[in-house]
Amino acid sequence: MGWVFPGWTGLRALTPFRCSGPCRAGKVPAGVTEDQLWRAKYIYDSAFHPDTGEKMVLVGRMSAQVPMNMTITGCMLTFYRTTPAVLFWQWVNQSFNAVVNYTNRSGDAPITTGQLGTAYVSATTGAVVTALGLKSLTKHLPSIIGRFVPFAAVAAANCINIPLMRQRELKLGIPILDKDGNRLGESRAAARQAIAQVVVSRIGMAAPAMAIPPVIMNALEKRAFLKRYPWMNAPLQVGLVGLCLVFATPLCCALFPQKSSMRVSRLEPEVQAWVREKSPCTETVYFNKGL
């Protein structure tokens, strides 16, 4: 994973540091301060995958969540009345989610194009069918109920999309490490915990942005302003979603640490035996849960 420089204490001293050149050899370049090194680390960590070291696709990074999601979610909440609109925006949303889920997966096992394509089609189809089914169930209910269909569909779709896009982790496991960053093996139990945590945080991330704006917009549409300027509906919706996401995205990403942990006793029996053989003193293992 990298090195930490001698004399660093506290949380910083426990954090693996990844860089190149002199830093990778444990030497601080002349004239570079500790704050500059940590800023470089934060930038590096935001752009490169922690397990594979590959540069992540720009729209798949967490830094793209607010601008991308505010646009897509705002449009889902605005254009929810017709089936073609629901179909299109749910497809756009789940395609975007598929990119995010793949980009922020855990582990370094390669994924073939065929496996990725199958996962994408299955995840997107399942999510779109869920959205259309919920829309048909609520078409005779009050309009305010219909406004919450996109959130219910997104919540259900996250339970489908994330596990399918990361199904290889569920089958083969994800890398587990000791406290010093030494790789001890792969665990499917760790993968299940990681994916469950990501599903919860993603639903929590979407909740404020998809639950608060519908209530506000439902009230505003009864006023003269939106009746006089109906074209303001979409910009207002997108702006409200963006405001919610600015706060919800970092808060929900922080619900569970990215470097998650699990007691050795909760791993699969064969993995427990392997860990105890390789590192008898290890009681807790660590893994990248993804985002």
PDB file of C-alpha atoms in Angstrom:
ATOM      1  CA  MET A   1       0.000   0.000   0.000  1.00  0.00           C
ATOM      2  CA  GLY A   2       2.848   2.401   0.662  1.00  0.00           C
ATOM      3  CA  TRP A   3       4.847   3.882   3.500  1.00  0.00           C
ATOM      4  CA  VAL A   4       4.367   6.295   6.380  1.00  0.00           C
ATOM      5  CA  PHE A   5       7.154   8.649   7.328  1.00  0.00           C
ATOM      6  CA  PRO A   6       8.911   8.159  10.703  1.00  0.00           C
ATOM      7  CA  GLY A   7       7.678  10.402  13.483  1.00  0.00           C
ATOM      8  CA  TRP A   8       4.108  10.740  12.163  1.00  0.00           C
ATOM      9  CA  THR A   9       1.601   9.936  14.895  1.00  0.00           C
ATOM     10  CA  GLY A  10      -2.132   9.502  15.448  1.00  0.00           C
ATOM     11  CA  LEU A  11      -4.541   8.761  12.636  1.00  0.00           C
ATOM     12  CA  ARG A  12      -2.191  10.019   9.961  1.00  0.00           C
ATOM     13  CA  ALA A  13       0.474   7.541  11.020  1.00  0.00           C
ATOM     14  CA  LEU A  14      -2.009   4.691  10.605  1.00  0.00           C
ATOM     15  CA  THR A  15      -3.054   5.694   7.099  1.00  0.00           C
ATOM     16  CA  PRO A  16      -1.284   3.933   4.195  1.00  0.00           C
ATOM     17  CA  PHE A  17       0.479   6.523   2.053  1.00  0.00           C
ATOM     18  CA  ARG A  18       0.779   5.961  -1.646  1.00  0.00           C
ATOM     19  CA  CYS A  19       3.057   8.043  -3.860  1.00  0.00           C
ATOM     20  CA  SER A  20       5.938   7.686  -6.283  1.00  0.00           C
ATOM     21  CA  GLY A  21       9.620   8.544  -6.563  1.00  0.00           C
ATOM     22  CA  PRO A  22      11.303   9.659  -3.329  1.00  0.00           C
ATOM     23  CA  CYS A  23       8.068   9.316  -1.316  1.00  0.00           C
ATOM     24  CA  ARG A  24       7.746   5.627  -2.175  1.00  0.00           C
ATOM     25  CA  ALA A  25      11.258   5.134  -0.828  1.00  0.00           C
ATOM     26  CA  GLY A  26      10.257   6.812   2.437  1.00  0.00           C
ATOM     27  CA  LYS A  27      12.022  10.139   1.793  1.00  0.00           C
ATOM     28  CA  VAL A  28      10.379  13.551   1.838  1.00  0.00           C
ATOM     29  CA  PRO A  29      11.464  15.749  -1.119  1.00  0.00           C
ATOM     30  CA  ALA A  30      13.288  18.928  -0.081  1.00  0.00           C
ATOM     31  CA  GLY A  31      11.019  21.926   0.474  1.00  0.00           C
ATOM     32  CA  VAL A  32       7.820  19.841   0.666  1.00  0.00           C
ATOM     33  CA  THR A  33       5.778  20.271   3.846  1.00  0.00           C
ATOM     34  CA  GLU A  34       3.716  17.599   5.570  1.00  0.00           C
ATOM     35  CA  ASP A  35       0.500  19.467   4.675  1.00  0.00           C
ATOM     36  CA  GLN A  36       1.503  19.481   0.999  1.00  0.00           C
ATOM     37  CA  LEU A  37       2.158  15.739   1.140  1.00  0.00           C
ATOM     38  CA  TRP A  38      -1.257  15.075   2.652  1.00  0.00           C
ATOM     39  CA  ARG A  39      -2.981  17.301   0.107  1.00  0.00           C
ATOM     40  CA  ALA A  40      -1.235  15.335  -2.663  1.00  0.00           C
ATOM     41  CA  LYS A  41      -2.376  12.093  -1.037  1.00  0.00           C
ATOM     42  CA  TYR A  42      -6.004  13.240  -0.863  1.00  0.00           C
ATOM     43  CA  ILE A  43      -5.930  14.224  -4.550  1.00  0.00           C
ATOM     44  CA  TYR A  44      -4.303  10.915  -5.489  1.00  0.00           C
ATOM     45  CA  ASP A  45      -6.790   8.874  -3.443  1.00  0.00           C
ATOM     46  CA  SER A  46      -9.742  10.675  -5.064  1.00  0.00           C
ATOM     47  CA  ALA A  47      -8.561   9.833  -8.586  1.00  0.00           C
ATOM     48  CA  PHE A  48      -6.953   6.372  -8.342  1.00  0.00           C
ATOM     49  CA  HIS A  49      -8.533   3.095  -7.260  1.00  0.00           C
ATOM     50  CA  PRO A  50      -7.171   2.001  -3.843  1.00  0.00           C
ATOM     51  CA  ASP A  51      -6.838  -1.687  -4.840  1.00  0.00           C
ATOM     52  CA  THR A  52      -5.899  -1.695  -8.520  1.00  0.00           C
ATOM     53  CA  GLY A  53      -4.036   1.641  -8.653  1.00  0.00           C
ATOM     54  CA  GLU A  54      -5.865   2.450 -11.910  1.00  0.00           C
ATOM     55  CA  LYS A  55      -7.014   5.972 -12.689  1.00  0.00           C
ATOM     56  CA  MET A  56     -10.795   6.035 -12.220  1.00  0.00           C
ATOM     57  CA  VAL A  57     -13.271   7.237 -14.861  1.00  0.00           C
ATOM     58  CA  LEU A  58     -14.095  10.886 -14.121  1.00  0.00           C
ATOM     59  CA  VAL A  59     -17.905  10.504 -13.940  1.00  0.00           C
ATOM     60  CA  GLY A  60     -17.518   7.456 -11.701  1.00  0.00           C
ATOM     61  CA  ARG A  61     -15.629   9.270  -8.936  1.00  0.00           C
ATOM     62  CA  MET A  62     -17.354  10.454  -5.773  1.00  0.00           C
ATOM     63  CA  SER A  63     -16.376  14.029  -6.690  1.00  0.00           C
ATOM     64  CA  ALA A  64     -18.786  13.777  -9.653  1.00  0.00           C
ATOM     65  CA  GLN A  65     -21.734  12.612  -7.541  1.00  0.00           C
ATOM     66  CA  VAL A  66     -23.265  16.022  -6.832  1.00  0.00           C
ATOM     67  CA  PRO A  67     -23.212  17.538 -10.356  1.00  0.00           C
ATOM     68  CA  MET A  68     -24.204  14.270 -12.055  1.00  0.00           C
ATOM     69  CA  ASN A  69     -26.847  13.192  -9.551  1.00  0.00           C
ATOM     70  CA  MET A  70     -28.434  16.625  -9.202  1.00  0.00           C
ATOM     71  CA  THR A  71     -29.045  16.729 -12.963  1.00  0.00           C
ATOM     72  CA  ILE A  72     -30.295  13.149 -13.313  1.00  0.00           C
ATOM     73  CA  THR A  73     -32.352  13.110 -10.098  1.00  0.00           C
ATOM     74  CA  GLY A  74     -33.829  16.539 -10.823  1.00  0.00           C
ATOM     75  CA  CYS A  75     -35.003  15.303 -14.201  1.00  0.00           C
ATOM     76  CA  MET A  76     -36.405  12.072 -12.705  1.00  0.00           C
ATOM     77  CA  LEU A  77     -38.435  14.112 -10.220  1.00  0.00           C
ATOM     78  CA  THR A  78     -39.600  16.563 -12.892  1.00  0.00           C
ATOM     79  CA  PHE A  79     -40.501  14.124 -15.668  1.00  0.00           C
ATOM     80  CA  TYR A  80     -42.244  11.364 -13.703  1.00  0.00           C
ATOM     81  CA  ARG A  81     -45.748  11.525 -15.186  1.00  0.00           C
ATOM     82  CA  THR A  82     -45.296   9.643 -18.483  1.00  0.00           C
ATOM     83  CA  THR A  83     -44.033   6.097 -18.973  1.00  0.00           C
ATOM     84  CA  PRO A  84     -41.465   7.013 -21.704  1.00  0.00           C
ATOM     85  CA  ALA A  85     -39.978   9.704 -19.425  1.00  0.00           C
ATOM     86  CA  VAL A  86     -39.787   7.308 -16.466  1.00  0.00           C
ATOM     87  CA  LEU A  87     -38.210   4.658 -18.689  1.00  0.00           C
ATOM     88  CA  PHE A  88     -35.615   7.032 -20.136  1.00  0.00           C
ATOM     89  CA  TRP A  89     -34.502   8.732 -16.915  1.00  0.00           C
ATOM     90  CA  GLN A  90     -34.415   5.504 -14.920  1.00  0.00           C
ATOM     91  CA  TRP A  91     -32.245   4.003 -17.653  1.00  0.00           C
ATOM     92  CA  VAL A  92     -29.941   7.051 -17.578  1.00  0.00           C
ATOM     93  CA  ASN A  93     -29.767   6.903 -13.766  1.00  0.00           C
ATOM     94  CA  GLN A  94     -29.019   3.190 -13.586  1.00  0.00           C
ATOM     95  CA  SER A  95     -26.447   3.436 -16.386  1.00  0.00           C
ATOM     96  CA  PHE A  96     -24.705   6.171 -14.390  1.00  0.00           C
ATOM     97  CA  ASN A  97     -24.979   4.079 -11.208  1.00  0.00           C
ATOM     98  CA  ALA A  98     -23.470   1.108 -13.020  1.00  0.00           C
ATOM     99  CA  VAL A  99     -20.419   3.209 -13.945  1.00  0.00           C
ATOM    100  CA  VAL A 100     -20.117   4.454 -10.336  1.00  0.00           C
ATOM    101  CA  ASN A 101     -20.503   0.946  -8.886  1.00  0.00           C
ATOM    102  CA  TYR A 102     -17.862  -0.483 -11.215  1.00  0.00           C
ATOM    103  CA  THR A 103     -15.471   2.423 -10.666  1.00  0.00           C
ATOM    104  CA  ASN A 104     -15.762   2.202  -6.861  1.00  0.00           C
ATOM    105  CA  ARG A 105     -15.753  -1.580  -6.552  1.00  0.00           C
ATOM    106  CA  SER A 106     -13.597  -3.365  -4.002  1.00  0.00           C
ATOM    107  CA  GLY A 107     -10.771  -5.750  -4.859  1.00  0.00           C
ATOM    108  CA  ASP A 108      -8.365  -6.058  -7.757  1.00  0.00           C
ATOM    109  CA  ALA A 109      -9.682  -9.143  -9.575  1.00  0.00           C
ATOM    110  CA  PRO A 110     -10.089  -8.476 -13.327  1.00  0.00           C
ATOM    111  CA  ILE A 111     -13.618  -8.388 -14.795  1.00  0.00           C
ATOM    112  CA  THR A 112     -14.200  -9.538 -18.361  1.00  0.00           C
ATOM    113  CA  THR A 113     -16.215  -7.484 -20.831  1.00  0.00           C
ATOM    114  CA  GLY A 114     -18.834 -10.242 -20.984  1.00  0.00           C
ATOM    115  CA  GLN A 115     -19.287 -10.316 -17.207  1.00  0.00           C
ATOM    116  CA  LEU A 116     -19.499  -6.528 -17.083  1.00  0.00           C
ATOM    117  CA  GLY A 117     -22.051  -6.427 -19.918  1.00  0.00           C
ATOM    118  CA  THR A 118     -24.235  -9.115 -18.316  1.00  0.00           C
ATOM    119  CA  ALA A 119     -24.148  -7.320 -14.963  1.00  0.00           C
ATOM    120  CA  TYR A 120     -25.021  -3.978 -16.581  1.00  0.00           C
ATOM    121  CA  VAL A 121     -27.971  -5.346 -18.564  1.00  0.00           C
ATOM    122  CA  SER A 122     -29.318  -7.284 -15.557  1.00  0.00           C
ATOM    123  CA  ALA A 123     -28.941  -4.372 -13.140  1.00  0.00           C
ATOM    124  CA  THR A 124     -30.418  -1.758 -15.480  1.00  0.00           C
ATOM    125  CA  THR A 125     -33.324  -3.963 -16.585  1.00  0.00           C
ATOM    126  CA  GLY A 126     -34.191  -4.857 -12.988  1.00  0.00           C
ATOM    127  CA  ALA A 127     -34.129  -1.215 -11.934  1.00  0.00           C
ATOM    128  CA  VAL A 128     -36.255   0.017 -14.845  1.00  0.00           C
ATOM    129  CA  VAL A 129     -38.843  -2.768 -14.361  1.00  0.00           C
ATOM    130  CA  THR A 130     -39.044  -1.835 -10.662  1.00  0.00           C
ATOM    131  CA  ALA A 131     -39.670   1.826 -11.505  1.00  0.00           C
ATOM    132  CA  LEU A 132     -42.373   1.037 -14.084  1.00  0.00           C
ATOM    133  CA  GLY A 133     -44.070  -1.426 -11.712  1.00  0.00           C
ATOM    134  CA  LEU A 134     -44.197   1.126  -8.900  1.00  0.00           C
ATOM    135  CA  LYS A 135     -45.515   3.794 -11.287  1.00  0.00           C
ATOM    136  CA  SER A 136     -48.394   1.573 -12.391  1.00  0.00           C
ATOM    137  CA  LEU A 137     -49.296   0.805  -8.748  1.00  0.00           C
ATOM    138  CA  THR A 138     -49.541   4.482  -7.807  1.00  0.00           C
ATOM    139  CA  LYS A 139     -51.214   5.987 -10.882  1.00  0.00           C
ATOM    140  CA  HIS A 140     -54.609   6.181  -9.138  1.00  0.00           C
ATOM    141  CA  LEU A 141     -53.182   7.632  -5.911  1.00  0.00           C
ATOM    142  CA  PRO A 142     -52.759  11.362  -5.057  1.00  0.00           C
ATOM    143  CA  SER A 143     -50.114  13.200  -7.088  1.00  0.00           C
ATOM    144  CA  ILE A 144     -47.849  13.706  -4.065  1.00  0.00           C
ATOM    145  CA  ILE A 145     -47.540   9.903  -3.777  1.00  0.00           C
ATOM    146  CA  GLY A 146     -46.536   9.675  -7.424  1.00  0.00           C
ATOM    147  CA  ARG A 147     -43.714  12.139  -6.781  1.00  0.00           C
ATOM    148  CA  PHE A 148     -42.084   9.614  -4.427  1.00  0.00           C
ATOM    149  CA  VAL A 149     -42.065   6.803  -6.987  1.00  0.00           C
ATOM    150  CA  PRO A 150     -38.581   7.802  -8.283  1.00  0.00           C
ATOM    151  CA  PHE A 151     -37.136   7.509  -4.743  1.00  0.00           C
ATOM    152  CA  ALA A 152     -38.760   4.130  -4.103  1.00  0.00           C
ATOM    153  CA  ALA A 153     -37.496   2.936  -7.490  1.00  0.00           C
ATOM    154  CA  VAL A 154     -33.971   4.217  -6.842  1.00  0.00           C
ATOM    155  CA  ALA A 155     -33.880   2.584  -3.378  1.00  0.00           C
ATOM    156  CA  ALA A 156     -35.037  -0.739  -4.807  1.00  0.00           C
ATOM    157  CA  ALA A 157     -32.701  -0.390  -7.785  1.00  0.00           C
ATOM    158  CA  ASN A 158     -29.685   0.148  -5.531  1.00  0.00           C
ATOM    159  CA  CYS A 159     -30.433  -3.217  -3.925  1.00  0.00           C
ATOM    160  CA  ILE A 160     -30.268  -4.734  -7.430  1.00  0.00           C
ATOM    161  CA  ASN A 161     -27.640  -2.669  -9.226  1.00  0.00           C
ATOM    162  CA  ILE A 162     -24.828  -2.679  -6.660  1.00  0.00           C
ATOM    163  CA  PRO A 163     -24.750  -6.444  -5.932  1.00  0.00           C
ATOM    164  CA  LEU A 164     -25.032  -7.285  -9.646  1.00  0.00           C
ATOM    165  CA  MET A 165     -22.257  -4.891 -10.704  1.00  0.00           C
ATOM    166  CA  ARG A 166     -20.073  -6.297  -7.906  1.00  0.00           C
ATOM    167  CA  GLN A 167     -21.153  -9.929  -8.170  1.00  0.00           C
ATOM    168  CA  ARG A 168     -17.594 -11.085  -8.813  1.00  0.00           C
ATOM    169  CA  GLU A 169     -16.716  -9.948  -5.284  1.00  0.00           C
ATOM    170  CA  LEU A 170     -19.571 -12.037  -3.864  1.00  0.00           C
ATOM    171  CA  LYS A 171     -18.340 -15.099  -5.763  1.00  0.00           C
ATOM    172  CA  LEU A 172     -14.569 -14.796  -5.259  1.00  0.00           C
ATOM    173  CA  GLY A 173     -14.258 -12.518  -2.224  1.00  0.00           C
ATOM    174  CA  ILE A 174     -12.301  -9.293  -1.701  1.00  0.00           C
ATOM    175  CA  PRO A 175      -8.767  -8.833  -0.350  1.00  0.00           C
ATOM    176  CA  ILE A 176      -8.482  -8.782   3.442  1.00  0.00           C
ATOM    177  CA  LEU A 177      -5.461  -7.220   5.175  1.00  0.00           C
ATOM    178  CA  ASP A 178      -3.916  -7.177   8.635  1.00  0.00           C
ATOM    179  CA  LYS A 179      -3.385  -3.918  10.539  1.00  0.00           C
ATOM    180  CA  ASP A 180      -0.037  -3.409   8.782  1.00  0.00           C
ATOM    181  CA  GLY A 181      -1.569  -3.686   5.313  1.00  0.00           C
ATOM    182  CA  ASN A 182      -0.301  -7.215   4.572  1.00  0.00           C
ATOM    183  CA  ARG A 183      -2.668  -9.194   2.346  1.00  0.00           C
ATOM    184  CA  LEU A 184      -3.990 -12.321   4.069  1.00  0.00           C
ATOM    185  CA  GLY A 185      -6.341 -13.665   1.399  1.00  0.00           C
ATOM    186  CA  GLU A 186      -9.843 -13.075  -0.006  1.00  0.00           C
ATOM    187  CA  SER A 187     -13.178 -13.288   1.802  1.00  0.00           C
ATOM    188  CA  ARG A 188     -16.750 -13.519   0.527  1.00  0.00           C
ATOM    189  CA  ALA A 189     -18.090 -12.612   3.984  1.00  0.00           C
ATOM    190  CA  ALA A 190     -16.151  -9.346   3.851  1.00  0.00           C
ATOM    191  CA  ALA A 191     -17.584  -8.718   0.367  1.00  0.00           C
ATOM    192  CA  ARG A 192     -21.143  -9.197   1.647  1.00  0.00           C
ATOM    193  CA  GLN A 193     -20.562  -6.739   4.486  1.00  0.00           C
ATOM    194  CA  ALA A 194     -18.918  -4.221   2.145  1.00  0.00           C
ATOM    195  CA  ILE A 195     -21.748  -4.332  -0.399  1.00  0.00           C
ATOM    196  CA  ALA A 196     -24.453  -4.117   2.296  1.00  0.00           C
ATOM    197  CA  GLN A 197     -22.784  -1.004   3.743  1.00  0.00           C
ATOM    198  CA  VAL A 198     -22.556   0.611   0.299  1.00  0.00           C
ATOM    199  CA  VAL A 199     -26.254  -0.102  -0.415  1.00  0.00           C
ATOM    200  CA  VAL A 200     -27.280   1.542   2.883  1.00  0.00           C
ATOM    201  CA  SER A 201     -25.096   4.613   2.289  1.00  0.00           C
ATOM    202  CA  ARG A 202     -26.326   5.029  -1.316  1.00  0.00           C
ATOM    203  CA  ILE A 203     -29.993   4.880  -0.271  1.00  0.00           C
ATOM    204  CA  GLY A 204     -29.263   7.354   2.529  1.00  0.00           C
ATOM    205  CA  MET A 205     -27.498   9.590   0.018  1.00  0.00           C
ATOM    206  CA  ALA A 206     -30.546   9.625  -2.258  1.00  0.00           C
ATOM    207  CA  ALA A 207     -33.175  10.005   0.483  1.00  0.00           C
ATOM    208  CA  PRO A 208     -32.989  13.773   1.217  1.00  0.00           C
ATOM    209  CA  ALA A 209     -32.581  14.705  -2.458  1.00  0.00           C
ATOM    210  CA  MET A 210     -35.575  12.632  -3.528  1.00  0.00           C
ATOM    211  CA  ALA A 211     -37.846  13.113  -0.508  1.00  0.00           C
ATOM    212  CA  ILE A 212     -37.559  16.839   0.314  1.00  0.00           C
ATOM    213  CA  PRO A 213     -37.847  18.490  -3.170  1.00  0.00           C
ATOM    214  CA  PRO A 214     -41.142  16.696  -4.067  1.00  0.00           C
ATOM    215  CA  VAL A 215     -42.846  18.151  -0.977  1.00  0.00           C
ATOM    216  CA  ILE A 216     -41.565  21.659  -1.750  1.00  0.00           C
ATOM    217  CA  MET A 217     -42.407  21.433  -5.458  1.00  0.00           C
ATOM    218  CA  ASN A 218     -45.892  20.079  -4.745  1.00  0.00           C
ATOM    219  CA  ALA A 219     -46.565  23.185  -2.625  1.00  0.00           C
ATOM    220  CA  LEU A 220     -44.991  25.577  -5.149  1.00  0.00           C
ATOM    221  CA  GLU A 221     -47.020  24.223  -8.059  1.00  0.00           C
ATOM    222  CA  LYS A 222     -50.179  25.404  -6.312  1.00  0.00           C
ATOM    223  CA  ARG A 223     -48.873  28.965  -6.226  1.00  0.00           C
ATOM    224  CA  ALA A 224     -49.191  31.529  -8.996  1.00  0.00           C
ATOM    225  CA  PHE A 225     -45.438  31.737  -9.645  1.00  0.00           C
ATOM    226  CA  LEU A 226     -44.998  28.276 -11.187  1.00  0.00           C
ATOM    227  CA  LYS A 227     -48.344  28.523 -12.955  1.00  0.00           C
ATOM    228  CA  ARG A 228     -47.110  31.719 -14.584  1.00  0.00           C
ATOM    229  CA  TYR A 229     -43.565  30.399 -15.273  1.00  0.00           C
ATOM    230  CA  PRO A 230     -43.900  26.608 -15.749  1.00  0.00           C
ATOM    231  CA  TRP A 231     -40.457  26.441 -17.388  1.00  0.00           C
ATOM    232  CA  MET A 232     -38.947  27.134 -13.938  1.00  0.00           C
ATOM    233  CA  ASN A 233     -40.071  23.710 -12.703  1.00  0.00           C
ATOM    234  CA  ALA A 234     -37.025  21.757 -13.884  1.00  0.00           C
ATOM    235  CA  PRO A 235     -34.345  24.332 -12.850  1.00  0.00           C
ATOM    236  CA  LEU A 236     -35.920  24.676  -9.394  1.00  0.00           C
ATOM    237  CA  GLN A 237     -36.095  20.915  -8.971  1.00  0.00           C
ATOM    238  CA  VAL A 238     -32.478  20.427 -10.047  1.00  0.00           C
ATOM    239  CA  GLY A 239     -31.331  23.239  -7.729  1.00  0.00           C
ATOM    240  CA  LEU A 240     -33.177  21.792  -4.715  1.00  0.00           C
ATOM    241  CA  VAL A 241     -31.736  18.332  -5.396  1.00  0.00           C
ATOM    242  CA  GLY A 242     -28.230  19.789  -5.697  1.00  0.00           C
ATOM    243  CA  LEU A 243     -28.607  21.607  -2.379  1.00  0.00           C
ATOM    244  CA  CYS A 244     -29.622  18.383  -0.633  1.00  0.00           C
ATOM    245  CA  LEU A 245     -26.825  16.369  -2.264  1.00  0.00           C
ATOM    246  CA  VAL A 246     -24.137  18.853  -1.190  1.00  0.00           C
ATOM    247  CA  PHE A 247     -24.807  17.795   2.406  1.00  0.00           C
ATOM    248  CA  ALA A 248     -26.072  14.222   1.949  1.00  0.00           C
ATOM    249  CA  THR A 249     -23.198  12.941  -0.228  1.00  0.00           C
ATOM    250  CA  PRO A 250     -20.285  13.487   2.203  1.00  0.00           C
ATOM    251  CA  LEU A 251     -22.412  12.593   5.241  1.00  0.00           C
ATOM    252  CA  CYS A 252     -23.533   9.262   3.792  1.00  0.00           C
ATOM    253  CA  CYS A 253     -20.088   8.417   2.405  1.00  0.00           C
ATOM    254  CA  ALA A 254     -18.882   8.808   6.003  1.00  0.00           C
ATOM    255  CA  LEU A 255     -21.525   6.460   7.486  1.00  0.00           C
ATOM    256  CA  PHE A 256     -19.053   3.566   7.190  1.00  0.00           C
ATOM    257  CA  PRO A 257     -15.257   3.887   6.917  1.00  0.00           C
ATOM    258  CA  GLN A 258     -13.882   3.033   3.479  1.00  0.00           C
ATOM    259  CA  LYS A 259     -11.244   0.927   5.215  1.00  0.00           C
ATOM    260  CA  SER A 260     -13.790  -1.310   6.914  1.00  0.00           C
ATOM    261  CA  SER A 261     -13.038  -4.082   9.403  1.00  0.00           C
ATOM    262  CA  MET A 262     -14.323  -7.490  10.474  1.00  0.00           C
ATOM    263  CA  ARG A 263     -13.490  -9.921  13.269  1.00  0.00           C
ATOM    264  CA  VAL A 264     -11.645 -13.008  12.072  1.00  0.00           C
ATOM    265  CA  SER A 265     -14.302 -15.140  13.800  1.00  0.00           C
ATOM    266  CA  ARG A 266     -16.927 -13.808  11.333  1.00  0.00           C
ATOM    267  CA  LEU A 267     -15.010 -14.909   8.229  1.00  0.00           C
ATOM    268  CA  GLU A 268     -15.688 -18.156   6.393  1.00  0.00           C
ATOM    269  CA  PRO A 269     -14.233 -21.192   8.261  1.00  0.00           C
ATOM    270  CA  GLU A 270     -11.636 -21.907   5.581  1.00  0.00           C
ATOM    271  CA  VAL A 271     -10.551 -18.262   5.495  1.00  0.00           C
ATOM    272  CA  GLN A 272     -10.348 -18.193   9.307  1.00  0.00           C
ATOM    273  CA  ALA A 273      -8.023 -21.199   9.199  1.00  0.00           C
ATOM    274  CA  TRP A 274      -5.867 -19.574   6.525  1.00  0.00           C
ATOM    275  CA  VAL A 275      -5.605 -16.283   8.468  1.00  0.00           C
ATOM    276  CA  ARG A 276      -4.724 -18.036  11.744  1.00  0.00           C
ATOM    277  CA  GLU A 277      -2.024 -19.998   9.943  1.00  0.00           C
ATOM    278  CA  LYS A 278      -0.484 -16.949   8.266  1.00  0.00           C
ATOM    279  CA  SER A 279      -0.981 -14.456  11.121  1.00  0.00           C
ATOM    280  CA  PRO A 280      -1.908 -16.162  14.433  1.00  0.00           C
ATOM    281  CA  CYS A 281      -2.051 -12.873  16.382  1.00  0.00           C
ATOM    282  CA  THR A 282      -4.551 -11.198  14.026  1.00  0.00           C
ATOM    283  CA  GLU A 283      -8.053 -10.853  15.498  1.00  0.00           C
ATOM    284  CA  THR A 284      -9.395  -8.199  13.107  1.00  0.00           C
ATOM    285  CA  VAL A 285      -8.952  -7.926   9.344  1.00  0.00           C
ATOM    286  CA  TYR A 286      -9.420  -4.829   7.170  1.00  0.00           C
ATOM    287  CA  PHE A 287     -10.693  -4.342   3.627  1.00  0.00           C
ATOM    288  CA  ASN A 288     -11.693  -1.626   1.170  1.00  0.00           C
ATOM    289  CA  LYS A 289     -15.504  -1.645   1.116  1.00  0.00           C
ATOM    290  CA  GLY A 290     -15.752   0.559  -1.983  1.00  0.00           C
ATOM    291  CA  LEU A 291     -18.044   3.586  -2.234  1.00  0.00           C
TER     292      LEU A 291
END
